[in-house]
PDB file of C-alpha atoms in Angstrom:
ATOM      1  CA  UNK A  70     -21.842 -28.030 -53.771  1.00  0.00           C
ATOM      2  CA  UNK A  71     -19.564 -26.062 -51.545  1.00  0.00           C
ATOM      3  CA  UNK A  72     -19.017 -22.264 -52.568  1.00  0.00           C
ATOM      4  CA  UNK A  73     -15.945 -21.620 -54.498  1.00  0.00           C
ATOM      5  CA  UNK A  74     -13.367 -19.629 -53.081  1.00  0.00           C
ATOM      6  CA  UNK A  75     -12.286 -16.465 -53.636  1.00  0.00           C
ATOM      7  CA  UNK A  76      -8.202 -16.459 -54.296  1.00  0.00           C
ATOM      8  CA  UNK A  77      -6.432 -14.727 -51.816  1.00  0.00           C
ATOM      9  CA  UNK A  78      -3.425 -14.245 -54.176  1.00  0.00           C
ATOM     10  CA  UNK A  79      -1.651 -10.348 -54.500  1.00  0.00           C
ATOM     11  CA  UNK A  80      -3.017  -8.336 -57.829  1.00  0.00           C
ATOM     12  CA  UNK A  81       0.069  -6.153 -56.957  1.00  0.00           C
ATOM     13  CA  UNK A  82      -1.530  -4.255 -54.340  1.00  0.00           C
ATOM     14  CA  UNK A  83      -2.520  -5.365 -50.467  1.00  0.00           C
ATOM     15  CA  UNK A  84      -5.849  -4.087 -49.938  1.00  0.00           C
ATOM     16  CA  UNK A  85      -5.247  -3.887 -46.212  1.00  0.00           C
ATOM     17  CA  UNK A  86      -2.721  -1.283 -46.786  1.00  0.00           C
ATOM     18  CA  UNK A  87      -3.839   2.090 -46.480  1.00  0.00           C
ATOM     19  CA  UNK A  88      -2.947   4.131 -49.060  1.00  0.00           C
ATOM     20  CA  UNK A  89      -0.370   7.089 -48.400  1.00  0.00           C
ATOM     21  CA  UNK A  90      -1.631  10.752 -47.818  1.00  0.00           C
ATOM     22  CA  UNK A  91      -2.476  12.303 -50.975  1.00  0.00           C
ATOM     23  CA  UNK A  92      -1.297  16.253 -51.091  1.00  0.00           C
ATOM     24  CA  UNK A  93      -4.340  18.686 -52.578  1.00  0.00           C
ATOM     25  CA  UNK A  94      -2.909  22.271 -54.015  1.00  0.00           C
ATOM     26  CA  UNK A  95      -4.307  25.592 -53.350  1.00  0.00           C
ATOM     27  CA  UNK A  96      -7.412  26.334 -55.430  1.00  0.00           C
ATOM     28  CA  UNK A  97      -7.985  30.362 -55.140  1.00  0.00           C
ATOM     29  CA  UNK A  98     -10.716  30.061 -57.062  1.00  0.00           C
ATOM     30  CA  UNK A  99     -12.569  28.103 -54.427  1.00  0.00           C
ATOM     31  CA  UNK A 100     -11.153  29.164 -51.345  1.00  0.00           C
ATOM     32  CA  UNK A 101      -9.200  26.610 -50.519  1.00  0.00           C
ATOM     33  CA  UNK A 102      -5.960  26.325 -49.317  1.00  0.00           C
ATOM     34  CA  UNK A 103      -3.451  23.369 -49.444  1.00  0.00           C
ATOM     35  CA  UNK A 104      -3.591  20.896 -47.070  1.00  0.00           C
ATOM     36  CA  UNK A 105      -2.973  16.581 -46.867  1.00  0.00           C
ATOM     37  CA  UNK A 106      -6.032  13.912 -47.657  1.00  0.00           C
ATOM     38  CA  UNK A 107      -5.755  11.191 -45.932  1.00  0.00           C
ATOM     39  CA  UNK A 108      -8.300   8.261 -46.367  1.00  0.00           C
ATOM     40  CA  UNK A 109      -9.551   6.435 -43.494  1.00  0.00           C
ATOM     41  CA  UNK A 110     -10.614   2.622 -44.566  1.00  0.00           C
ATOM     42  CA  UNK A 111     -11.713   0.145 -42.437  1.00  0.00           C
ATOM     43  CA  UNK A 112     -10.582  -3.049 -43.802  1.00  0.00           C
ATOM     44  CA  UNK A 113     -11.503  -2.505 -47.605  1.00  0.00           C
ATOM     45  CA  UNK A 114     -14.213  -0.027 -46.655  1.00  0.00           C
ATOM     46  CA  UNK A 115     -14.181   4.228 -47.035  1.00  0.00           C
ATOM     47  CA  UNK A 116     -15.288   5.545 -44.207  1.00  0.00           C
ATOM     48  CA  UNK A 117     -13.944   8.893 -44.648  1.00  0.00           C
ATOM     49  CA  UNK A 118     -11.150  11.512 -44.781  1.00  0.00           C
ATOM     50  CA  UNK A 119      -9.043  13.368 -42.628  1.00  0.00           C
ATOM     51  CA  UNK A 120      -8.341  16.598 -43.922  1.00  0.00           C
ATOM     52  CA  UNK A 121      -4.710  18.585 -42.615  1.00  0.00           C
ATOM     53  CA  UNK A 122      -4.223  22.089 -43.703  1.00  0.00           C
ATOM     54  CA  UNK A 123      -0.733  22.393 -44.750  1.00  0.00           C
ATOM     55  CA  UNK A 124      -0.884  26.448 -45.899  1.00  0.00           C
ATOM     56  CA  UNK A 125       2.942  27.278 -45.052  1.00  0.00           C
ATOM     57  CA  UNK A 126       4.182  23.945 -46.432  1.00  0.00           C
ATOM     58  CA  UNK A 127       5.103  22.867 -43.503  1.00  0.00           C
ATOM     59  CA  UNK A 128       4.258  19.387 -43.954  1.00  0.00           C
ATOM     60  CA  UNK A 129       6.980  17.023 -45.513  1.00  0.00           C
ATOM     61  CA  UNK A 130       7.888  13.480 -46.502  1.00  0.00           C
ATOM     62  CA  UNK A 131       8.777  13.400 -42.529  1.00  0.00           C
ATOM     63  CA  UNK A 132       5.365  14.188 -41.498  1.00  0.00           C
ATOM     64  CA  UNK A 133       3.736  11.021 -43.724  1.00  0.00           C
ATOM     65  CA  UNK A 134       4.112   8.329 -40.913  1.00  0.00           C
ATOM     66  CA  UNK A 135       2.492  11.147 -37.859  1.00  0.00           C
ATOM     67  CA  UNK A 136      -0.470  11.984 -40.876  1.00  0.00           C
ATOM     68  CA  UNK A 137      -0.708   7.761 -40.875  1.00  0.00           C
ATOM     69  CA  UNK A 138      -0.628   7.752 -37.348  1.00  0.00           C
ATOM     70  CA  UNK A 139      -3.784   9.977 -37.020  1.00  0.00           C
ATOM     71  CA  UNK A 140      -5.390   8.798 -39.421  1.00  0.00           C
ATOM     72  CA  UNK A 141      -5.195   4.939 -38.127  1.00  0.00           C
ATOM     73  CA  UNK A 142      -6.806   6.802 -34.382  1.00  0.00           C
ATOM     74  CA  UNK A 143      -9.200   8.679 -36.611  1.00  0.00           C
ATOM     75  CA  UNK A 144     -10.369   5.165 -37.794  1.00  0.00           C
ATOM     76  CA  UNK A 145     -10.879   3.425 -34.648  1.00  0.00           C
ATOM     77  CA  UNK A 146     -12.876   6.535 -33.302  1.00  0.00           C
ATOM     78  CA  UNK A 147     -14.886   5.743 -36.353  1.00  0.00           C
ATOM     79  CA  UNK A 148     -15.506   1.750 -36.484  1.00  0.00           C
ATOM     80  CA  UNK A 149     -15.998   1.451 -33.049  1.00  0.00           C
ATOM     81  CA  UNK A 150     -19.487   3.424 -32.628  1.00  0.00           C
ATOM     82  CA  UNK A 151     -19.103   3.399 -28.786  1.00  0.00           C
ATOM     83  CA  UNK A 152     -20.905   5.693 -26.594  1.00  0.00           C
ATOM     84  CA  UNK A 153     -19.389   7.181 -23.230  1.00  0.00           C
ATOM     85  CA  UNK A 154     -20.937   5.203 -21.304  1.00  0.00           C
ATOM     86  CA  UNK A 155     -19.318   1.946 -23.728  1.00  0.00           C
ATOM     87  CA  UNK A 156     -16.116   3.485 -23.027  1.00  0.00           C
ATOM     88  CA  UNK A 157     -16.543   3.106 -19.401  1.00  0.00           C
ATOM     89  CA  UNK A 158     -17.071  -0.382 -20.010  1.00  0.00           C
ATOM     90  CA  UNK A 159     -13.897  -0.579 -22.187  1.00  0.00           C
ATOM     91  CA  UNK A 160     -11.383   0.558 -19.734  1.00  0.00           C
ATOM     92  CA  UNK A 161     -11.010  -1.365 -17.333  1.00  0.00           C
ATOM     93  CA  UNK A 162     -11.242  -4.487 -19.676  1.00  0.00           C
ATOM     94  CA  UNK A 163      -8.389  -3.138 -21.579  1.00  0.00           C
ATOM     95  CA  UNK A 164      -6.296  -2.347 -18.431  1.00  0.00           C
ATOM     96  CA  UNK A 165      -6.741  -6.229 -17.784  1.00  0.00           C
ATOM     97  CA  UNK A 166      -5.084  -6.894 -20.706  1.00  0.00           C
ATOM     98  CA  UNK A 167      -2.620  -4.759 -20.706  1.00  0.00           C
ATOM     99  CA  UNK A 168      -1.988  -5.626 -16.709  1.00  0.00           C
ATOM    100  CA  UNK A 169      -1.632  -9.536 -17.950  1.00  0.00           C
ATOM    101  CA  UNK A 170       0.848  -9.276 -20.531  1.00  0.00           C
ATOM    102  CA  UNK A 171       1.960  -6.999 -23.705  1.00  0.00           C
ATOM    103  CA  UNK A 172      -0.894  -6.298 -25.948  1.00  0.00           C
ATOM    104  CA  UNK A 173      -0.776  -3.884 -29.248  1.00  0.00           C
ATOM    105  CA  UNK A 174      -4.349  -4.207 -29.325  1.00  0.00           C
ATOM    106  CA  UNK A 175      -5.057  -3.114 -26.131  1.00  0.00           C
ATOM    107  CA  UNK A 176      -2.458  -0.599 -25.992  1.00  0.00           C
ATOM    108  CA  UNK A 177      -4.055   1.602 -29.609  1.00  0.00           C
ATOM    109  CA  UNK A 178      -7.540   1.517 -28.309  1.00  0.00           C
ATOM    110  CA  UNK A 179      -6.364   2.987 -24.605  1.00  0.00           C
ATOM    111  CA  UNK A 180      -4.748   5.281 -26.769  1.00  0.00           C
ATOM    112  CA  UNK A 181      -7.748   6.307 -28.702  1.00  0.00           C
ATOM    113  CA  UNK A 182     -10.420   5.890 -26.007  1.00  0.00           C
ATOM    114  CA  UNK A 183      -8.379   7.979 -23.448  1.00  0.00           C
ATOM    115  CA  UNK A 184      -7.120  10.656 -26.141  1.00  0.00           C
ATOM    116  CA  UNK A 185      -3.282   9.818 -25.470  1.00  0.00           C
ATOM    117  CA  UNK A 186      -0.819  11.190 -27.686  1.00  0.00           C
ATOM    118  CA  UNK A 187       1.273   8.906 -29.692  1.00  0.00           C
ATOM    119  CA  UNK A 188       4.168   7.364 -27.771  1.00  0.00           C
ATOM    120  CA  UNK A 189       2.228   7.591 -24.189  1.00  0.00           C
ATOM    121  CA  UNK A 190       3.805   6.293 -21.450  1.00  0.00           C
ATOM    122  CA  UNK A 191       2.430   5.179 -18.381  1.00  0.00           C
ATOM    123  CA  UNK A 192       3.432   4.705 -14.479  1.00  0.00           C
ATOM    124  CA  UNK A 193       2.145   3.000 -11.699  1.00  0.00           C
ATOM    125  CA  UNK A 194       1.743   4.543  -7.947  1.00  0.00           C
ATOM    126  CA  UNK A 195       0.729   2.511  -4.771  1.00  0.00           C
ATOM    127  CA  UNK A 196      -1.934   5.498  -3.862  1.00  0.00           C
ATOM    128  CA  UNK A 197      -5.277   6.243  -5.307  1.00  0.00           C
ATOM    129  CA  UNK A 198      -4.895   9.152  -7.987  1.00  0.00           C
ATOM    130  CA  UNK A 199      -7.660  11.137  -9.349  1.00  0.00           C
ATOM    131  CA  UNK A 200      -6.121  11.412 -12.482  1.00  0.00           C
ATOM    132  CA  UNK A 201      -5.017   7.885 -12.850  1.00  0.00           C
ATOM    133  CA  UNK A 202      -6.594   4.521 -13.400  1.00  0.00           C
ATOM    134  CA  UNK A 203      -7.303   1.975 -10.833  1.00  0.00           C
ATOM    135  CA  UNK A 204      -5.660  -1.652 -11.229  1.00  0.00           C
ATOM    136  CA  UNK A 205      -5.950  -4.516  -9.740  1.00  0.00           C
ATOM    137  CA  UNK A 206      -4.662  -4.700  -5.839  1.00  0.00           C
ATOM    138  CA  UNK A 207      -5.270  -1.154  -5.236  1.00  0.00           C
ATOM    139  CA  UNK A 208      -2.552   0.484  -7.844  1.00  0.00           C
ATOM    140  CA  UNK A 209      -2.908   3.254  -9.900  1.00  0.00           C
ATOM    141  CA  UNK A 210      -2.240   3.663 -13.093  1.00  0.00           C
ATOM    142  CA  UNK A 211      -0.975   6.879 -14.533  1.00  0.00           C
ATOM    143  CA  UNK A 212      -0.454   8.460 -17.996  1.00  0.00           C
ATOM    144  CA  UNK A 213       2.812  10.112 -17.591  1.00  0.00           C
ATOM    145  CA  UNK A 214       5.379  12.382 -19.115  1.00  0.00           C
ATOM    146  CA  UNK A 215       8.999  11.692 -19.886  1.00  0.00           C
ATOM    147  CA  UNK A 216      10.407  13.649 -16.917  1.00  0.00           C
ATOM    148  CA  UNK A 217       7.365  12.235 -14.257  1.00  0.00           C
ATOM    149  CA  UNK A 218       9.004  11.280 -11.145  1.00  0.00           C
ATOM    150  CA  UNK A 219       7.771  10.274  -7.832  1.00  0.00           C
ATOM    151  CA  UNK A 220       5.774   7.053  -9.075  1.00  0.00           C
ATOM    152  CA  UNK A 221       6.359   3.523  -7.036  1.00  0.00           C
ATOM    153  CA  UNK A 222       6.981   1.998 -10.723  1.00  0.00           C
ATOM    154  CA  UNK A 223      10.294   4.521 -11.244  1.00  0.00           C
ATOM    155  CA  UNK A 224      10.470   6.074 -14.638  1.00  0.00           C
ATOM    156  CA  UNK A 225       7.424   5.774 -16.945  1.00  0.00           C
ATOM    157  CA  UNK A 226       7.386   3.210 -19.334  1.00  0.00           C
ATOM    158  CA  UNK A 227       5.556   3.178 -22.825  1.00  0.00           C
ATOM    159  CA  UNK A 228       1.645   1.920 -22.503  1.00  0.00           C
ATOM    160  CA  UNK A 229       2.463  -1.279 -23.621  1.00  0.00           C
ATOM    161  CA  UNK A 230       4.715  -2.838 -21.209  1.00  0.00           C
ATOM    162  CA  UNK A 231       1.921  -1.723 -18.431  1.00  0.00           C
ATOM    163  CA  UNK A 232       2.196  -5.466 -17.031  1.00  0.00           C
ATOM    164  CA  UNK A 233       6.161  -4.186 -16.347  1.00  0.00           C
ATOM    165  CA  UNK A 234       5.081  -1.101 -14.585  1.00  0.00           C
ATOM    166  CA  UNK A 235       2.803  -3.180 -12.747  1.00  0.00           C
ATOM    167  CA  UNK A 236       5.532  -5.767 -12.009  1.00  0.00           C
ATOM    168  CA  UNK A 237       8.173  -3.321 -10.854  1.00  0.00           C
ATOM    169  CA  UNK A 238       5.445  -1.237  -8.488  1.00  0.00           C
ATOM    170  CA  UNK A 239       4.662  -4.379  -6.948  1.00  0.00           C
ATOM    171  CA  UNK A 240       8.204  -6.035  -6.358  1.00  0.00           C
ATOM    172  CA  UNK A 241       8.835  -2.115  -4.830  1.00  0.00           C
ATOM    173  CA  UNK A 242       5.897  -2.672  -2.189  1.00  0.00           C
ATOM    174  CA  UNK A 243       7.444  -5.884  -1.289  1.00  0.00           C
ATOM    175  CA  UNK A 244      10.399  -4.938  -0.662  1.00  0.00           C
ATOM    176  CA  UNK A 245       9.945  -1.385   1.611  1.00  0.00           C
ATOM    177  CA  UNK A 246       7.446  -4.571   3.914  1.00  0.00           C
ATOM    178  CA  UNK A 247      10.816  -6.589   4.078  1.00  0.00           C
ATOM    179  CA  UNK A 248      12.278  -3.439   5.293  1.00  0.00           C
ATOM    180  CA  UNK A 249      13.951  -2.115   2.305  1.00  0.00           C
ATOM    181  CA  UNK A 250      15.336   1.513   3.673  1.00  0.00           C
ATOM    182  CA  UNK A 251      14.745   3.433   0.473  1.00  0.00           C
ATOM    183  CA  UNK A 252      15.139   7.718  -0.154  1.00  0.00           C
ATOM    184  CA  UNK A 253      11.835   7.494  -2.068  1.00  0.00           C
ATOM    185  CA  UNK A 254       9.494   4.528  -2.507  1.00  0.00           C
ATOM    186  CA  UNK A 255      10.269   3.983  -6.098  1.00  0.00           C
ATOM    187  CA  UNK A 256      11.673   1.186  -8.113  1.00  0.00           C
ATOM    188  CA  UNK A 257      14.384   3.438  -9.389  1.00  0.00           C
ATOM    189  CA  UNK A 258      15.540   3.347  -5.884  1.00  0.00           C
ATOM    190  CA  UNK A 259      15.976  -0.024  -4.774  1.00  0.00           C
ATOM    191  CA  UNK A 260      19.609   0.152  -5.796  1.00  0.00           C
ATOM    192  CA  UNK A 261      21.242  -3.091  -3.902  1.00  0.00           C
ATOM    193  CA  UNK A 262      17.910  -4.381  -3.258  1.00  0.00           C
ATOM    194  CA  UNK A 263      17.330  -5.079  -7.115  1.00  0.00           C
ATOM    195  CA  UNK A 264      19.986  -8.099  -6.742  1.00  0.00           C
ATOM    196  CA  UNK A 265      16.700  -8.683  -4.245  1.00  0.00           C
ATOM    197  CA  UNK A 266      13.757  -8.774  -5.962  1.00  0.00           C
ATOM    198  CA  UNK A 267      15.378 -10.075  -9.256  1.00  0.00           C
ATOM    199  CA  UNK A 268      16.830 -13.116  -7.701  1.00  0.00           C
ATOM    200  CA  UNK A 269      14.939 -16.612  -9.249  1.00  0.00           C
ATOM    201  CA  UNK A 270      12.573 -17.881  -7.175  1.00  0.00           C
ATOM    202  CA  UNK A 271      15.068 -21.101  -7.099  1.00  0.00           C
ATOM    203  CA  UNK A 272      17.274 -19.332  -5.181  1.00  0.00           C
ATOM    204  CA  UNK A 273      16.986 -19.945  -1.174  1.00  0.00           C
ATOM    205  CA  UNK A 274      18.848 -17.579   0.895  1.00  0.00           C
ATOM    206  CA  UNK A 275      20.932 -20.387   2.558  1.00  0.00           C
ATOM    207  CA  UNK A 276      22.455 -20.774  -0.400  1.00  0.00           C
ATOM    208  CA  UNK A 277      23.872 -17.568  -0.223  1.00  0.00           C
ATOM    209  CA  UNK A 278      24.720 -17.502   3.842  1.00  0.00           C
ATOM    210  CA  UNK A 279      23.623 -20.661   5.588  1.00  0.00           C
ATOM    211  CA  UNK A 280      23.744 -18.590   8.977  1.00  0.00           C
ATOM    212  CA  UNK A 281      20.199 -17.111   7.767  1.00  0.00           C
ATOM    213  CA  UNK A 282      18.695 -20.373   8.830  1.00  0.00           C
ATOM    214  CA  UNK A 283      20.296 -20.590  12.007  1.00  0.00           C
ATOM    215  CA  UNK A 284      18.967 -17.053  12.968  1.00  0.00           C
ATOM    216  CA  UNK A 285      15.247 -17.975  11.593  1.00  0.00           C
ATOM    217  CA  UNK A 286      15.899 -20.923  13.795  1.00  0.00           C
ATOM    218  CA  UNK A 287      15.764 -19.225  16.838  1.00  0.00           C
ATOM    219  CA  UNK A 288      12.566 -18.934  19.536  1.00  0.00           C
ATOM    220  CA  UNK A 289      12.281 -15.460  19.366  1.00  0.00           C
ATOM    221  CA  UNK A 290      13.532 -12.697  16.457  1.00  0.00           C
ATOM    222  CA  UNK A 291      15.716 -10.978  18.872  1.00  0.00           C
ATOM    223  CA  UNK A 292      19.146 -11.772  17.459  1.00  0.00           C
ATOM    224  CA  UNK A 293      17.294 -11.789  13.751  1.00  0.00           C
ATOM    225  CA  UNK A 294      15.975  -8.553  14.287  1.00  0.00           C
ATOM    226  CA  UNK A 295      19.528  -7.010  15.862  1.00  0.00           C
ATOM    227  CA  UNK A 296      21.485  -8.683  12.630  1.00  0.00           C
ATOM    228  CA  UNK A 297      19.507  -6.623  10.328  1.00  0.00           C
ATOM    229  CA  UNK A 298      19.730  -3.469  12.180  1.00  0.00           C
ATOM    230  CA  UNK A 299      23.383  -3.460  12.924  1.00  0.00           C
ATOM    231  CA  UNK A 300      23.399  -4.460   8.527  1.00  0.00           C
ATOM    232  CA  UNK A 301      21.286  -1.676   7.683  1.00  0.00           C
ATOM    233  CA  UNK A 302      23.437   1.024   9.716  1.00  0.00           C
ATOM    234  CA  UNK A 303      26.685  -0.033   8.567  1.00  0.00           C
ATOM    235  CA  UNK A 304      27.828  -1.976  11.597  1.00  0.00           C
ATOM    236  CA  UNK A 305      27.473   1.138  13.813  1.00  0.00           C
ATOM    237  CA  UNK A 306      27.071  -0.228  17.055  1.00  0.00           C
ATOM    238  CA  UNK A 307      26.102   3.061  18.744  1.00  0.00           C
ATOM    239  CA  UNK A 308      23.689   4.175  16.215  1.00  0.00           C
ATOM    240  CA  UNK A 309      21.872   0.119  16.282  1.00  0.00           C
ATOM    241  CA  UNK A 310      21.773  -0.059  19.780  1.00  0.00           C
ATOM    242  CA  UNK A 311      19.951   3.696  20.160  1.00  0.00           C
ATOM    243  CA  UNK A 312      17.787   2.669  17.225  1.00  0.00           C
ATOM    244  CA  UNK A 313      16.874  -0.758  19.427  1.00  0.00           C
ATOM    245  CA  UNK A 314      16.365   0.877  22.643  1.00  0.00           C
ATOM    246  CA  UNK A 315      19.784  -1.193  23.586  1.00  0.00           C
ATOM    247  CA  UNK A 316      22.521  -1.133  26.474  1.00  0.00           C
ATOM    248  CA  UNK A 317      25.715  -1.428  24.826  1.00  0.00           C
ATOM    249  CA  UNK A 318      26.422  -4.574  27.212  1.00  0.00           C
ATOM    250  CA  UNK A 319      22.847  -6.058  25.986  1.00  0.00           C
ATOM    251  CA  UNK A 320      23.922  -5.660  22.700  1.00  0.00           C
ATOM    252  CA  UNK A 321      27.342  -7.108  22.640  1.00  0.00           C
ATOM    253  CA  UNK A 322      25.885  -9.908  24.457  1.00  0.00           C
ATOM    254  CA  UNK A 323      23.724 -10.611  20.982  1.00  0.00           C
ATOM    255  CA  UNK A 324      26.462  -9.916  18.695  1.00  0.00           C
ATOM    256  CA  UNK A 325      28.156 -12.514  20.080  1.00  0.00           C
ATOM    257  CA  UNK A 326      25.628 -14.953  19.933  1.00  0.00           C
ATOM    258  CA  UNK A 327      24.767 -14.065  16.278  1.00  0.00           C
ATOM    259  CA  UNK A 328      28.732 -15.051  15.676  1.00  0.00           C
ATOM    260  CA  UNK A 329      28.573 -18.324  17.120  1.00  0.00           C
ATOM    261  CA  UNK A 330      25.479 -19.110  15.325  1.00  0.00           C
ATOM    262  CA  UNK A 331      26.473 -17.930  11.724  1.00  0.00           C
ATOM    263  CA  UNK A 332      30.481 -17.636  12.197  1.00  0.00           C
ATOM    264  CA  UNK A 333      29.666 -13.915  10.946  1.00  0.00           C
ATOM    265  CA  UNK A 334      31.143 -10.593  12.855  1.00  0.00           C
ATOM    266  CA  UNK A 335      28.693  -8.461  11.417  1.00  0.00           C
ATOM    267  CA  UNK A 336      30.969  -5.655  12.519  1.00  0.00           C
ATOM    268  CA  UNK A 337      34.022  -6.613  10.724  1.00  0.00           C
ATOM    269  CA  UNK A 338      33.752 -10.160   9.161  1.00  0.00           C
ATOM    270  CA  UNK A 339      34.238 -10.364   5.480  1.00  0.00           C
ATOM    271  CA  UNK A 340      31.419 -12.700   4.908  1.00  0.00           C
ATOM    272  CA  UNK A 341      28.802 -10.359   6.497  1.00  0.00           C
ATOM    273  CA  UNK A 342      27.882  -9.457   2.740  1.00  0.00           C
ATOM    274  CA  UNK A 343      27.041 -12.545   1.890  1.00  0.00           C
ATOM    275  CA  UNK A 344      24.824 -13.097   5.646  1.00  0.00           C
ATOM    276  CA  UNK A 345      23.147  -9.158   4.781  1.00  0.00           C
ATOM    277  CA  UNK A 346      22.155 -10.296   1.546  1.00  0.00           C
ATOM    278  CA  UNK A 347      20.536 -13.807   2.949  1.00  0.00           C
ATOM    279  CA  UNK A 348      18.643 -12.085   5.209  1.00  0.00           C
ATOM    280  CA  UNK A 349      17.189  -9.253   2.881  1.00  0.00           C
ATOM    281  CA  UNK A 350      16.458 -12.069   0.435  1.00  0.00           C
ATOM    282  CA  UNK A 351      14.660 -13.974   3.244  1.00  0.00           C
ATOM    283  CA  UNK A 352      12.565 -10.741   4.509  1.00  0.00           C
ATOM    284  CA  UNK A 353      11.663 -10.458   1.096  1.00  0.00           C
ATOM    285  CA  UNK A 354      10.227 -13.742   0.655  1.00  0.00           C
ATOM    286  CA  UNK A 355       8.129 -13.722   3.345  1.00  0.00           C
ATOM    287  CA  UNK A 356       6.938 -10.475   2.872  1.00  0.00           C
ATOM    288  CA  UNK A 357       5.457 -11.783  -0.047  1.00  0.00           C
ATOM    289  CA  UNK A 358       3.214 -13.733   2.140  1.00  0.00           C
ATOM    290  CA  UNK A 359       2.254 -11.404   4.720  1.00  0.00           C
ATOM    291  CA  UNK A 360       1.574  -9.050   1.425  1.00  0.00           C
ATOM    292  CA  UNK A 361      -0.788 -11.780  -0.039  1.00  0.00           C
ATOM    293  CA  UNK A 362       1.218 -12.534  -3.604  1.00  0.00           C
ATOM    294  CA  UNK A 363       4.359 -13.837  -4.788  1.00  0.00           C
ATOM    295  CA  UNK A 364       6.135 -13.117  -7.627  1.00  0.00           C
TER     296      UNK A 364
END
């Protein structure tokens, strides 16, 4: 005879919620002054209390969910039992997860094993930080103010959405190897080249300019190479032919080419939008092979 069950319907009250801080007066008598209990359970189990001096009174119905908050860290410090040497362990299994996809989980212990306050964010730097994390493919991970700045992820983001920072640091790389002329190597400034690396991956960059292919088509990356520059500098012709090592005449010579391949003046032809954006689209792409992943 099988076991019977025990029925899993409500009494009126959920034992898996915690139950709400409990306020303790002044007792003179005893020395004590006033401060917050707040129980910490581990599934239907005591384990203990957090006690909060609250002398002044400072402490109000607004400060319940922050007292919950600590409590639920104070827990997990608790049930878990782990050593310093276990947390060691933990890390970088919980930086996996976190690097693979959104994970609440993952995200409360970081928070409790590294001693994060609530709300951490996080960004993600192409350089090796001693005060960061290592990730996978040589990034960094770093816990990060509101007002950090200089990270190749842009502005932090909150631990969770790691696998974003991640994302965004990455896409960044791959576009400064396509040639991406950026004032800082950051995701918040990619600017036009975000049309770039959010484009589907259905998208081929003929579809946008068919002259790209005609310029890939060609023996040697000469004209491809004097298309982009000439792009990049704003159709200067003086400032692309010093930046190529150019006579003017050597120069004009290619320009003229490039037009009867792709029907494009790159100097003044309307469509040479359309032909800039092909070809950054293109040098992204394969930079994602000579970089060793793909979005």
């Amino acid at each position: 005879m099988s076991p019977r069950r025990r029925s899993t319907r409500s009494t009126g009250s959920d034992s898996r919620t915690p139950p709400p801080p409990v306020r303790t007066p002044t007792v003179p008598e005893a020395g004590m002054e006033q401060r917050w209990c707040v129980p910490l359970r581990v599934a239907e189990h005591l384990v203990g209390y957090l006690w909060v001096l609250d002398p002044q009174d400072r402490a109000g119905p607004g400060a319940l969910p922050a007292l919950a908050a600590a409590a639920g860290r104070a827990t997990s410090v608790i049930a878990s039992g782990t050593t310093p040497e276990d947390d060691d362990r933990q890390l970088p299994d919980l930086l996996g997860r976190l690097e693979r996809g959104p994970d609440d989980e993952a995200a409360r212990r970081l928070t409790v094993l590294a001693r994060l306050p609530d709300g951490a964010l996080i960004a993600v730097d192409e350089h090796p930080r001693r005060d960061g994390w290592p990730l996978s493919g040589g990034l960094t991970a770093l816990p990060a103010g509101p007002g950090h700045r200089g990270a190749t992820s842009g502005a932090p983001l909150p631990l969770v959405e790691l696998h974003e920072a991640v994302r965004r640091a990455r896409l960044t790389l791959q576009a400064l190897r396509a040639g991406a002329l950026l004032t800082r190597p950051s995701w918040d400034c990619l600017r036009a080249w975000r049309m770039v690396v959010e484009a589907p991956p259905e998208l081929d960059p003929s579809e946008i300019h068919p002259g790209v292919a005609e310029l890939h088509r060609q023996k040697t990356p000469d004209l491809l190479i004097t298309a982009r520059t000439l792009l990049d500098l704003g159709g200067d012709v003086q400032a692309t032919a010093h930046a190529l090592h150019l006579h003017r005449t050597t120069l004009y010579y290619r320009l003229a080419r490039i037009k009867v391949l792709t029907s494009v003046d790159l100097r003044t032809g309307p469509d040479r939008h359309d032909l800039d954006l092909a070809l950054r689209l293109a040098a992204f792409r394969t930079a994602a092979v000579v970089g060793g992943r793909s979005r």
